[in-house]
PDB file of C-alpha atoms in Angstrom:
ATOM      1  CA  UNK B 178       3.565 -32.569 -12.173  1.00  0.00           C
ATOM      2  CA  UNK B 179       3.081 -34.693  -9.078  1.00  0.00           C
ATOM      3  CA  UNK B 180       3.357 -33.244  -5.603  1.00  0.00           C
ATOM      4  CA  UNK B 181       6.416 -35.366  -4.858  1.00  0.00           C
ATOM      5  CA  UNK B 182       8.380 -34.509  -8.005  1.00  0.00           C
ATOM      6  CA  UNK B 183      11.713 -32.732  -7.656  1.00  0.00           C
ATOM      7  CA  UNK B 184      11.186 -29.199  -8.955  1.00  0.00           C
ATOM      8  CA  UNK B 185      13.161 -26.891 -11.159  1.00  0.00           C
ATOM      9  CA  UNK B 186      11.909 -23.319 -11.260  1.00  0.00           C
ATOM     10  CA  UNK B 187      12.245 -21.963 -14.760  1.00  0.00           C
ATOM     11  CA  UNK B 188       9.965 -19.763 -16.829  1.00  0.00           C
ATOM     12  CA  UNK B 189       9.739 -22.463 -19.459  1.00  0.00           C
ATOM     13  CA  UNK B 190       8.699 -25.027 -16.899  1.00  0.00           C
ATOM     14  CA  UNK B 191       5.976 -22.728 -15.567  1.00  0.00           C
ATOM     15  CA  UNK B 192       4.674 -21.953 -19.062  1.00  0.00           C
ATOM     16  CA  UNK B 193       4.457 -25.651 -19.781  1.00  0.00           C
ATOM     17  CA  UNK B 194       2.067 -26.344 -16.876  1.00  0.00           C
ATOM     18  CA  UNK B 195      -1.295 -27.305 -18.365  1.00  0.00           C
ATOM     19  CA  UNK B 196      -2.717 -28.031 -14.904  1.00  0.00           C
ATOM     20  CA  UNK B 197      -1.042 -26.506 -11.841  1.00  0.00           C
ATOM     21  CA  UNK B 198       0.147 -28.734  -9.054  1.00  0.00           C
ATOM     22  CA  UNK B 199      -2.758 -29.084  -6.570  1.00  0.00           C
ATOM     23  CA  UNK B 200      -0.436 -28.047  -3.749  1.00  0.00           C
ATOM     24  CA  UNK B 201       0.392 -24.862  -5.641  1.00  0.00           C
ATOM     25  CA  UNK B 202      -3.352 -24.214  -5.754  1.00  0.00           C
ATOM     26  CA  UNK B 203      -3.442 -24.761  -1.990  1.00  0.00           C
ATOM     27  CA  UNK B 204      -0.618 -22.240  -1.634  1.00  0.00           C
ATOM     28  CA  UNK B 205      -2.592 -19.758  -3.744  1.00  0.00           C
ATOM     29  CA  UNK B 206      -5.619 -20.187  -1.471  1.00  0.00           C
ATOM     30  CA  UNK B 207      -3.476 -19.955   1.659  1.00  0.00           C
ATOM     31  CA  UNK B 208      -2.017 -16.621   0.504  1.00  0.00           C
ATOM     32  CA  UNK B 209      -5.526 -15.341  -0.149  1.00  0.00           C
ATOM     33  CA  UNK B 210      -6.779 -16.398   3.285  1.00  0.00           C
ATOM     34  CA  UNK B 211      -3.734 -14.881   4.977  1.00  0.00           C
ATOM     35  CA  UNK B 212      -3.332 -11.567   3.154  1.00  0.00           C
ATOM     36  CA  UNK B 213      -6.339 -11.176   0.853  1.00  0.00           C
ATOM     37  CA  UNK B 214      -4.096 -11.292  -2.215  1.00  0.00           C
ATOM     38  CA  UNK B 215      -5.679 -13.445  -4.893  1.00  0.00           C
ATOM     39  CA  UNK B 216      -3.688 -14.852  -7.802  1.00  0.00           C
ATOM     40  CA  UNK B 217      -6.021 -15.744 -10.715  1.00  0.00           C
ATOM     41  CA  UNK B 218      -5.435 -18.850 -12.788  1.00  0.00           C
ATOM     42  CA  UNK B 219      -3.488 -16.997 -15.465  1.00  0.00           C
ATOM     43  CA  UNK B 220      -0.916 -15.940 -12.814  1.00  0.00           C
ATOM     44  CA  UNK B 221       0.112 -19.431 -11.747  1.00  0.00           C
ATOM     45  CA  UNK B 222       3.392 -18.919 -13.596  1.00  0.00           C
ATOM     46  CA  UNK B 223       4.151 -15.920 -11.370  1.00  0.00           C
ATOM     47  CA  UNK B 224       3.136 -17.851  -8.258  1.00  0.00           C
ATOM     48  CA  UNK B 225       5.207 -20.874  -9.349  1.00  0.00           C
ATOM     49  CA  UNK B 226       8.290 -18.669  -9.689  1.00  0.00           C
ATOM     50  CA  UNK B 227       7.876 -16.727  -6.446  1.00  0.00           C
ATOM     51  CA  UNK B 228       7.094 -19.746  -4.271  1.00  0.00           C
ATOM     52  CA  UNK B 229       9.967 -21.473  -6.008  1.00  0.00           C
ATOM     53  CA  UNK B 230      12.405 -18.845  -4.756  1.00  0.00           C
ATOM     54  CA  UNK B 231      11.498 -19.635  -1.168  1.00  0.00           C
ATOM     55  CA  UNK B 232      11.605 -23.375  -1.819  1.00  0.00           C
ATOM     56  CA  UNK B 233      15.102 -23.153  -3.233  1.00  0.00           C
ATOM     57  CA  UNK B 234      16.224 -21.126  -0.200  1.00  0.00           C
ATOM     58  CA  UNK B 235      14.744 -23.765   2.109  1.00  0.00           C
ATOM     59  CA  UNK B 236      15.827 -26.733  -0.037  1.00  0.00           C
ATOM     60  CA  UNK B 237      12.256 -27.980  -0.280  1.00  0.00           C
ATOM     61  CA  UNK B 238      11.576 -30.473  -3.053  1.00  0.00           C
ATOM     62  CA  UNK B 239       7.817 -30.129  -3.616  1.00  0.00           C
ATOM     63  CA  UNK B 240       4.966 -27.673  -3.308  1.00  0.00           C
ATOM     64  CA  UNK B 241       3.395 -30.016  -0.779  1.00  0.00           C
ATOM     65  CA  UNK B 242       6.463 -29.866   1.443  1.00  0.00           C
ATOM     66  CA  UNK B 243       6.526 -26.068   1.226  1.00  0.00           C
ATOM     67  CA  UNK B 244       2.774 -25.731   1.851  1.00  0.00           C
ATOM     68  CA  UNK B 245       2.989 -27.850   4.983  1.00  0.00           C
ATOM     69  CA  UNK B 246       5.953 -25.786   6.143  1.00  0.00           C
ATOM     70  CA  UNK B 247       4.508 -22.284   5.531  1.00  0.00           C
ATOM     71  CA  UNK B 248       1.074 -23.181   6.909  1.00  0.00           C
ATOM     72  CA  UNK B 249       2.441 -25.050   9.907  1.00  0.00           C
ATOM     73  CA  UNK B 250       4.703 -24.215  12.820  1.00  0.00           C
ATOM     74  CA  UNK B 251       6.929 -21.925  10.705  1.00  0.00           C
ATOM     75  CA  UNK B 252       3.975 -19.761   9.678  1.00  0.00           C
ATOM     76  CA  UNK B 253       4.893 -16.650  11.691  1.00  0.00           C
ATOM     77  CA  UNK B 254       8.401 -16.574  10.254  1.00  0.00           C
ATOM     78  CA  UNK B 255       7.839 -17.822   6.725  1.00  0.00           C
ATOM     79  CA  UNK B 256       4.631 -16.005   5.718  1.00  0.00           C
ATOM     80  CA  UNK B 257       6.265 -12.541   5.717  1.00  0.00           C
ATOM     81  CA  UNK B 258       9.155 -13.921   3.658  1.00  0.00           C
ATOM     82  CA  UNK B 259       6.758 -15.435   1.117  1.00  0.00           C
ATOM     83  CA  UNK B 260       4.753 -12.197   0.924  1.00  0.00           C
ATOM     84  CA  UNK B 261       8.002 -10.328   0.283  1.00  0.00           C
ATOM     85  CA  UNK B 262       8.261 -12.360  -2.916  1.00  0.00           C
ATOM     86  CA  UNK B 263       4.586 -12.042  -3.872  1.00  0.00           C
ATOM     87  CA  UNK B 264       4.188  -8.295  -3.410  1.00  0.00           C
ATOM     88  CA  UNK B 265       6.292  -6.240  -5.773  1.00  0.00           C
ATOM     89  CA  UNK B 266       5.952  -2.518  -6.433  1.00  0.00           C
ATOM     90  CA  UNK B 267       7.460   0.026  -8.801  1.00  0.00           C
ATOM     91  CA  UNK B 268       7.070   3.682  -8.033  1.00  0.00           C
ATOM     92  CA  UNK B 269       8.886   7.020  -7.944  1.00  0.00           C
ATOM     93  CA  UNK B 270       8.721  10.378  -6.211  1.00  0.00           C
ATOM     94  CA  UNK B 271       5.973  12.773  -7.389  1.00  0.00           C
ATOM     95  CA  UNK B 272       4.437   9.957  -9.413  1.00  0.00           C
ATOM     96  CA  UNK B 273       0.958  11.452  -9.922  1.00  0.00           C
ATOM     97  CA  UNK B 274       1.294  15.270 -10.160  1.00  0.00           C
ATOM     98  CA  UNK B 275      -2.407  15.860 -10.876  1.00  0.00           C
ATOM     99  CA  UNK B 276      -3.471  13.980  -7.769  1.00  0.00           C
ATOM    100  CA  UNK B 277      -0.850  15.683  -5.615  1.00  0.00           C
ATOM    101  CA  UNK B 278      -1.900  19.072  -6.962  1.00  0.00           C
ATOM    102  CA  UNK B 279      -5.541  18.316  -6.121  1.00  0.00           C
ATOM    103  CA  UNK B 280      -4.573  17.330  -2.604  1.00  0.00           C
ATOM    104  CA  UNK B 281      -2.575  20.502  -2.031  1.00  0.00           C
ATOM    105  CA  UNK B 282      -4.929  23.021  -3.661  1.00  0.00           C
ATOM    106  CA  UNK B 283      -8.381  21.541  -2.948  1.00  0.00           C
ATOM    107  CA  UNK B 284      -8.399  18.808  -0.297  1.00  0.00           C
ATOM    108  CA  UNK B 285      -5.883  20.358   2.097  1.00  0.00           C
ATOM    109  CA  UNK B 286      -7.650  23.759   2.503  1.00  0.00           C
ATOM    110  CA  UNK B 287     -10.964  21.956   3.156  1.00  0.00           C
ATOM    111  CA  UNK B 288      -9.345  19.657   5.691  1.00  0.00           C
ATOM    112  CA  UNK B 289      -7.703  22.539   7.548  1.00  0.00           C
ATOM    113  CA  UNK B 290     -11.000  24.405   7.590  1.00  0.00           C
ATOM    114  CA  UNK B 291     -12.783  21.380   9.056  1.00  0.00           C
ATOM    115  CA  UNK B 292      -9.984  20.873  11.567  1.00  0.00           C
ATOM    116  CA  UNK B 293     -10.503  24.351  13.030  1.00  0.00           C
ATOM    117  CA  UNK B 294     -13.245  22.745  15.132  1.00  0.00           C
ATOM    118  CA  UNK B 295     -10.754  20.283  16.643  1.00  0.00           C
ATOM    119  CA  UNK B 296      -8.249  21.059  19.383  1.00  0.00           C
ATOM    120  CA  UNK B 297      -5.279  19.206  17.857  1.00  0.00           C
ATOM    121  CA  UNK B 298      -3.490  21.056  15.053  1.00  0.00           C
ATOM    122  CA  UNK B 299      -1.750  18.039  13.597  1.00  0.00           C
ATOM    123  CA  UNK B 300      -2.736  16.293  10.366  1.00  0.00           C
ATOM    124  CA  UNK B 301      -2.498  12.521  10.045  1.00  0.00           C
ATOM    125  CA  UNK B 302      -1.965  11.043   6.590  1.00  0.00           C
ATOM    126  CA  UNK B 303      -1.808   7.339   5.804  1.00  0.00           C
ATOM    127  CA  UNK B 304       0.099   5.935   2.843  1.00  0.00           C
ATOM    128  CA  UNK B 305      -1.294   2.397   2.637  1.00  0.00           C
ATOM    129  CA  UNK B 306       0.835   0.108   0.488  1.00  0.00           C
ATOM    130  CA  UNK B 307       3.784   2.486   0.521  1.00  0.00           C
ATOM    131  CA  UNK B 308       6.124   0.129  -1.384  1.00  0.00           C
ATOM    132  CA  UNK B 309       9.667   1.534  -1.099  1.00  0.00           C
ATOM    133  CA  UNK B 310       8.597   4.850   0.431  1.00  0.00           C
ATOM    134  CA  UNK B 311       8.508   7.303  -2.452  1.00  0.00           C
ATOM    135  CA  UNK B 312       4.844   8.205  -1.904  1.00  0.00           C
ATOM    136  CA  UNK B 313       4.930   8.986   1.851  1.00  0.00           C
ATOM    137  CA  UNK B 314       8.200  10.875   1.512  1.00  0.00           C
ATOM    138  CA  UNK B 315       6.711  12.889  -1.369  1.00  0.00           C
ATOM    139  CA  UNK B 316       3.782  13.826   0.860  1.00  0.00           C
ATOM    140  CA  UNK B 317       6.153  14.826   3.665  1.00  0.00           C
ATOM    141  CA  UNK B 318       8.210  17.070   1.375  1.00  0.00           C
ATOM    142  CA  UNK B 319       5.060  18.712   0.012  1.00  0.00           C
ATOM    143  CA  UNK B 320       3.631  19.466   3.452  1.00  0.00           C
ATOM    144  CA  UNK B 321       6.946  20.722   4.809  1.00  0.00           C
ATOM    145  CA  UNK B 322       6.969  23.278   1.979  1.00  0.00           C
ATOM    146  CA  UNK B 323       3.255  24.156   2.112  1.00  0.00           C
ATOM    147  CA  UNK B 324       2.716  27.795   3.205  1.00  0.00           C
ATOM    148  CA  UNK B 325      -0.879  27.101   4.247  1.00  0.00           C
ATOM    149  CA  UNK B 326       0.325  24.604   6.848  1.00  0.00           C
ATOM    150  CA  UNK B 327       2.904  27.025   8.193  1.00  0.00           C
ATOM    151  CA  UNK B 328       0.568  30.031   8.227  1.00  0.00           C
ATOM    152  CA  UNK B 329      -2.063  28.164  10.222  1.00  0.00           C
ATOM    153  CA  UNK B 330       0.481  26.595  12.567  1.00  0.00           C
ATOM    154  CA  UNK B 331      -0.224  22.968  11.650  1.00  0.00           C
ATOM    155  CA  UNK B 332       2.094  20.024  12.121  1.00  0.00           C
ATOM    156  CA  UNK B 333       1.653  16.619  10.463  1.00  0.00           C
ATOM    157  CA  UNK B 334       2.716  13.008  10.461  1.00  0.00           C
ATOM    158  CA  UNK B 335       2.651  10.459   7.657  1.00  0.00           C
ATOM    159  CA  UNK B 336       1.972   6.847   8.594  1.00  0.00           C
ATOM    160  CA  UNK B 337       3.340   4.554   5.884  1.00  0.00           C
ATOM    161  CA  UNK B 338       2.480   0.855   5.826  1.00  0.00           C
ATOM    162  CA  UNK B 339       3.236  -2.071   3.585  1.00  0.00           C
ATOM    163  CA  UNK B 340       3.019  -5.843   3.649  1.00  0.00           C
ATOM    164  CA  UNK B 341       6.544  -6.309   2.341  1.00  0.00           C
ATOM    165  CA  UNK B 342       9.247  -6.309   5.033  1.00  0.00           C
ATOM    166  CA  UNK B 343      12.037  -5.695   2.510  1.00  0.00           C
ATOM    167  CA  UNK B 344      10.234  -2.599   1.238  1.00  0.00           C
ATOM    168  CA  UNK B 345       9.869  -1.244   4.770  1.00  0.00           C
ATOM    169  CA  UNK B 346      13.577  -1.758   5.454  1.00  0.00           C
ATOM    170  CA  UNK B 347      14.418   0.083   2.218  1.00  0.00           C
ATOM    171  CA  UNK B 348      12.060   2.934   3.166  1.00  0.00           C
ATOM    172  CA  UNK B 349      13.727   3.513   6.484  1.00  0.00           C
ATOM    173  CA  UNK B 350      17.123   3.972   4.850  1.00  0.00           C
ATOM    174  CA  UNK B 351      15.723   6.780   2.681  1.00  0.00           C
ATOM    175  CA  UNK B 352      18.342   6.345  -0.066  1.00  0.00           C
ATOM    176  CA  UNK B 353      17.230   6.279  -3.709  1.00  0.00           C
ATOM    177  CA  UNK B 354      18.735   5.967  -7.172  1.00  0.00           C
ATOM    178  CA  UNK B 355      18.328   8.336 -10.112  1.00  0.00           C
ATOM    179  CA  UNK B 356      15.350   6.424 -11.496  1.00  0.00           C
ATOM    180  CA  UNK B 357      13.340   6.928  -8.304  1.00  0.00           C
ATOM    181  CA  UNK B 358      13.872  10.708  -8.321  1.00  0.00           C
ATOM    182  CA  UNK B 359      13.335  11.166 -12.061  1.00  0.00           C
ATOM    183  CA  UNK B 360      10.143  13.222 -11.566  1.00  0.00           C
ATOM    184  CA  UNK B 361      11.403  15.222  -8.584  1.00  0.00           C
ATOM    185  CA  UNK B 362      11.588  19.003  -9.213  1.00  0.00           C
ATOM    186  CA  UNK B 363      15.213  20.196  -9.145  1.00  0.00           C
ATOM    187  CA  UNK B 364      14.598  22.663  -6.307  1.00  0.00           C
ATOM    188  CA  UNK B 365      13.024  19.901  -4.171  1.00  0.00           C
ATOM    189  CA  UNK B 366      15.900  17.550  -4.958  1.00  0.00           C
ATOM    190  CA  UNK B 367      18.369  20.208  -3.858  1.00  0.00           C
ATOM    191  CA  UNK B 368      16.447  21.120  -0.703  1.00  0.00           C
ATOM    192  CA  UNK B 369      15.573  17.701   0.700  1.00  0.00           C
ATOM    193  CA  UNK B 370      18.239  15.306  -0.645  1.00  0.00           C
ATOM    194  CA  UNK B 371      21.984  15.001  -0.300  1.00  0.00           C
ATOM    195  CA  UNK B 372      24.398  12.946  -2.444  1.00  0.00           C
ATOM    196  CA  UNK B 373      25.267   9.495  -1.107  1.00  0.00           C
ATOM    197  CA  UNK B 374      27.725   7.428  -3.164  1.00  0.00           C
ATOM    198  CA  UNK B 375      26.054   8.208  -6.484  1.00  0.00           C
ATOM    199  CA  UNK B 376      22.546   8.018  -5.012  1.00  0.00           C
ATOM    200  CA  UNK B 377      20.237  10.447  -3.201  1.00  0.00           C
ATOM    201  CA  UNK B 378      19.620  10.404   0.554  1.00  0.00           C
ATOM    202  CA  UNK B 379      16.648  12.160   2.125  1.00  0.00           C
ATOM    203  CA  UNK B 380      17.244  14.745   4.810  1.00  0.00           C
ATOM    204  CA  UNK B 381      16.667  13.916   8.464  1.00  0.00           C
ATOM    205  CA  UNK B 382      13.872  16.507   8.482  1.00  0.00           C
ATOM    206  CA  UNK B 383      11.860  14.534   5.930  1.00  0.00           C
ATOM    207  CA  UNK B 384      12.604  11.136   7.453  1.00  0.00           C
ATOM    208  CA  UNK B 385      11.414  12.333  10.861  1.00  0.00           C
ATOM    209  CA  UNK B 386       7.935  13.051   9.479  1.00  0.00           C
ATOM    210  CA  UNK B 387       7.268   9.520   8.223  1.00  0.00           C
ATOM    211  CA  UNK B 388       6.669   6.471  10.404  1.00  0.00           C
ATOM    212  CA  UNK B 389       6.852   3.039   8.762  1.00  0.00           C
ATOM    213  CA  UNK B 390       5.125  -0.151   9.863  1.00  0.00           C
ATOM    214  CA  UNK B 391       4.544  -3.557   8.346  1.00  0.00           C
ATOM    215  CA  UNK B 392       0.756  -3.888   8.211  1.00  0.00           C
ATOM    216  CA  UNK B 393      -1.604  -6.375   6.607  1.00  0.00           C
ATOM    217  CA  UNK B 394      -4.652  -4.333   5.540  1.00  0.00           C
ATOM    218  CA  UNK B 395      -6.911  -7.287   6.294  1.00  0.00           C
ATOM    219  CA  UNK B 396      -5.825  -7.634   9.923  1.00  0.00           C
ATOM    220  CA  UNK B 397      -8.802  -6.156  11.768  1.00  0.00           C
ATOM    221  CA  UNK B 398      -6.941  -5.764  15.052  1.00  0.00           C
ATOM    222  CA  UNK B 399      -4.106  -3.743  13.473  1.00  0.00           C
ATOM    223  CA  UNK B 400      -6.575  -1.411  11.783  1.00  0.00           C
ATOM    224  CA  UNK B 401      -7.848  -0.296  15.174  1.00  0.00           C
ATOM    225  CA  UNK B 402      -4.549   1.517  15.767  1.00  0.00           C
ATOM    226  CA  UNK B 403      -4.708   3.642  12.604  1.00  0.00           C
ATOM    227  CA  UNK B 404      -7.579   5.930  13.591  1.00  0.00           C
ATOM    228  CA  UNK B 405      -8.207   9.658  13.093  1.00  0.00           C
ATOM    229  CA  UNK B 406      -6.749   9.989   9.599  1.00  0.00           C
ATOM    230  CA  UNK B 407      -7.311  13.106   7.480  1.00  0.00           C
ATOM    231  CA  UNK B 408      -6.247  11.537   4.185  1.00  0.00           C
ATOM    232  CA  UNK B 409      -5.650   7.956   3.091  1.00  0.00           C
ATOM    233  CA  UNK B 410      -3.562   7.305  -0.017  1.00  0.00           C
ATOM    234  CA  UNK B 411      -3.971   3.760  -1.324  1.00  0.00           C
ATOM    235  CA  UNK B 412      -2.629   3.815  -4.862  1.00  0.00           C
ATOM    236  CA  UNK B 413      -2.309   0.679  -6.979  1.00  0.00           C
ATOM    237  CA  UNK B 414      -2.917  -1.629  -4.024  1.00  0.00           C
ATOM    238  CA  UNK B 415      -6.516  -2.742  -4.539  1.00  0.00           C
ATOM    239  CA  UNK B 416      -5.522  -4.394  -7.825  1.00  0.00           C
ATOM    240  CA  UNK B 417      -4.079  -7.245  -5.733  1.00  0.00           C
ATOM    241  CA  UNK B 418      -7.439  -7.970  -4.044  1.00  0.00           C
ATOM    242  CA  UNK B 419     -10.703  -9.572  -5.109  1.00  0.00           C
ATOM    243  CA  UNK B 420     -13.989  -7.756  -4.416  1.00  0.00           C
ATOM    244  CA  UNK B 421     -14.549  -9.294  -0.984  1.00  0.00           C
ATOM    245  CA  UNK B 422     -11.091  -8.225   0.196  1.00  0.00           C
ATOM    246  CA  UNK B 423     -11.483  -4.780  -1.373  1.00  0.00           C
ATOM    247  CA  UNK B 424     -14.748  -4.241   0.513  1.00  0.00           C
ATOM    248  CA  UNK B 425     -13.092  -5.200   3.765  1.00  0.00           C
ATOM    249  CA  UNK B 426     -10.132  -2.873   3.214  1.00  0.00           C
ATOM    250  CA  UNK B 427     -12.338   0.033   2.151  1.00  0.00           C
ATOM    251  CA  UNK B 428     -14.448  -0.487   5.279  1.00  0.00           C
ATOM    252  CA  UNK B 429     -11.288  -0.099   7.357  1.00  0.00           C
ATOM    253  CA  UNK B 430     -10.418   3.119   5.539  1.00  0.00           C
ATOM    254  CA  UNK B 431     -13.906   4.491   6.141  1.00  0.00           C
ATOM    255  CA  UNK B 432     -13.732   3.748   9.868  1.00  0.00           C
ATOM    256  CA  UNK B 433     -10.230   5.168  10.205  1.00  0.00           C
ATOM    257  CA  UNK B 434     -10.900   8.468   8.433  1.00  0.00           C
ATOM    258  CA  UNK B 435     -12.235  11.530  10.216  1.00  0.00           C
ATOM    259  CA  UNK B 436     -15.580  12.896   9.041  1.00  0.00           C
ATOM    260  CA  UNK B 437     -13.873  15.336   6.665  1.00  0.00           C
ATOM    261  CA  UNK B 438     -11.419  12.695   5.427  1.00  0.00           C
ATOM    262  CA  UNK B 439     -10.368  12.002   1.853  1.00  0.00           C
ATOM    263  CA  UNK B 440      -9.497   8.682   0.214  1.00  0.00           C
ATOM    264  CA  UNK B 441      -7.232   8.811  -2.841  1.00  0.00           C
ATOM    265  CA  UNK B 442      -6.690   5.759  -5.051  1.00  0.00           C
ATOM    266  CA  UNK B 443      -4.586   5.006  -8.118  1.00  0.00           C
ATOM    267  CA  UNK B 444      -5.726   6.671 -11.343  1.00  0.00           C
ATOM    268  CA  UNK B 445      -7.067   3.370 -12.740  1.00  0.00           C
ATOM    269  CA  UNK B 446      -8.805   2.296  -9.519  1.00  0.00           C
ATOM    270  CA  UNK B 447     -12.404   2.896  -8.494  1.00  0.00           C
ATOM    271  CA  UNK B 448     -14.892   2.100  -5.736  1.00  0.00           C
ATOM    272  CA  UNK B 449     -17.623   1.408  -8.278  1.00  0.00           C
ATOM    273  CA  UNK B 450     -19.401  -1.780  -7.205  1.00  0.00           C
ATOM    274  CA  UNK B 451     -17.212  -1.979  -4.093  1.00  0.00           C
ATOM    275  CA  UNK B 452     -18.528   0.612  -1.629  1.00  0.00           C
ATOM    276  CA  UNK B 453     -21.206   3.309  -1.352  1.00  0.00           C
ATOM    277  CA  UNK B 454     -19.737   4.689   1.862  1.00  0.00           C
ATOM    278  CA  UNK B 455     -17.711   7.292  -0.034  1.00  0.00           C
ATOM    279  CA  UNK B 456     -18.752  10.047  -2.430  1.00  0.00           C
ATOM    280  CA  UNK B 457     -16.804  10.543  -5.637  1.00  0.00           C
ATOM    281  CA  UNK B 458     -15.091  13.925  -5.987  1.00  0.00           C
ATOM    282  CA  UNK B 459     -13.918  15.229  -9.362  1.00  0.00           C
ATOM    283  CA  UNK B 460     -10.714  17.257  -9.251  1.00  0.00           C
ATOM    284  CA  UNK B 461      -9.008  18.823 -12.268  1.00  0.00           C
ATOM    285  CA  UNK B 462      -7.366  15.826 -14.007  1.00  0.00           C
ATOM    286  CA  UNK B 463      -7.893  13.549 -10.983  1.00  0.00           C
ATOM    287  CA  UNK B 464     -10.574  11.978  -8.806  1.00  0.00           C
ATOM    288  CA  UNK B 465     -10.882  11.176  -5.137  1.00  0.00           C
ATOM    289  CA  UNK B 466     -13.412  10.204  -2.491  1.00  0.00           C
ATOM    290  CA  UNK B 467     -14.779  11.780   0.674  1.00  0.00           C
ATOM    291  CA  UNK B 468     -16.719  10.079   3.430  1.00  0.00           C
ATOM    292  CA  UNK B 469     -20.453  10.153   2.738  1.00  0.00           C
ATOM    293  CA  UNK B 470     -22.473  12.115   5.276  1.00  0.00           C
ATOM    294  CA  UNK B 471     -24.645  10.275   7.752  1.00  0.00           C
ATOM    295  CA  UNK B 472     -27.771  11.560   5.987  1.00  0.00           C
ATOM    296  CA  UNK B 473     -26.480  10.294   2.660  1.00  0.00           C
ATOM    297  CA  UNK B 474     -25.747   6.853   4.129  1.00  0.00           C
ATOM    298  CA  UNK B 475     -29.231   6.708   5.641  1.00  0.00           C
ATOM    299  CA  UNK B 476     -30.714   7.683   2.301  1.00  0.00           C
ATOM    300  CA  UNK B 477     -28.747   4.892   0.584  1.00  0.00           C
ATOM    301  CA  UNK B 478     -29.886   2.396   3.230  1.00  0.00           C
ATOM    302  CA  UNK B 479     -33.485   3.398   2.595  1.00  0.00           C
ATOM    303  CA  UNK B 480     -33.110   2.643  -1.097  1.00  0.00           C
ATOM    304  CA  UNK B 481     -31.693  -0.839  -0.535  1.00  0.00           C
TER     305      UNK B 481
END
């Protein structure tokens, strides 16, 4: 397919590509440089389709035309729209019960104990890559109902970030269908949701505890404003990144967590070969990471 050929965006057409258009390759590299999201060669069909959606909306006739547009003067406007198409997430409330149980029963008591030395009695939790909001809202509902928080007089806030503007807009509405709440305990559903035209709307109490922002995890400057976190949840996000981008993101998490902080990833994700700055923690039916002590980091540096 030549760069000047009029395009039709069909699955069959994408499957038939023996060699991707060189301007599609340039788009792939541009997305990586901008957001750290790398599309391997076997995902050119996906990239062809998603870029094609934006090209149809803009009435662009070639990948070259679209590349020059998105990387040029329209970059600030068009890049978020393209990333909306590239980043897709499927989740639900209370998605990983074992991990949530470990946070509530093991991590949270340790964090509160460590926080006794600090003057501020307010936990900060970061849901990085929050998709359509089910994870941060789950965390908010759990902490609102946690007796340990109430008994010790602790407040909390959940910072939820995502690259996808459409997801953030959906989060802020706080209205979900039956599929999203399929794992929600009935008593929680009754307590924190109200019916809304056949769907389920979160209470104002829950919404008030979660703050949403569009954030690119590779933007160093933005990461400076997400300091002093007690827990970082980053589930099923690292799968979009290559090792170099993963290392950069994990470095941000390390710097933004307090000394007693925990990092929780998706059940199939690991820091093996990515970072030695965290220590693996085995929970019942789940795993997590805590920041390595200064002495441990010095010991690791001495071995290298």
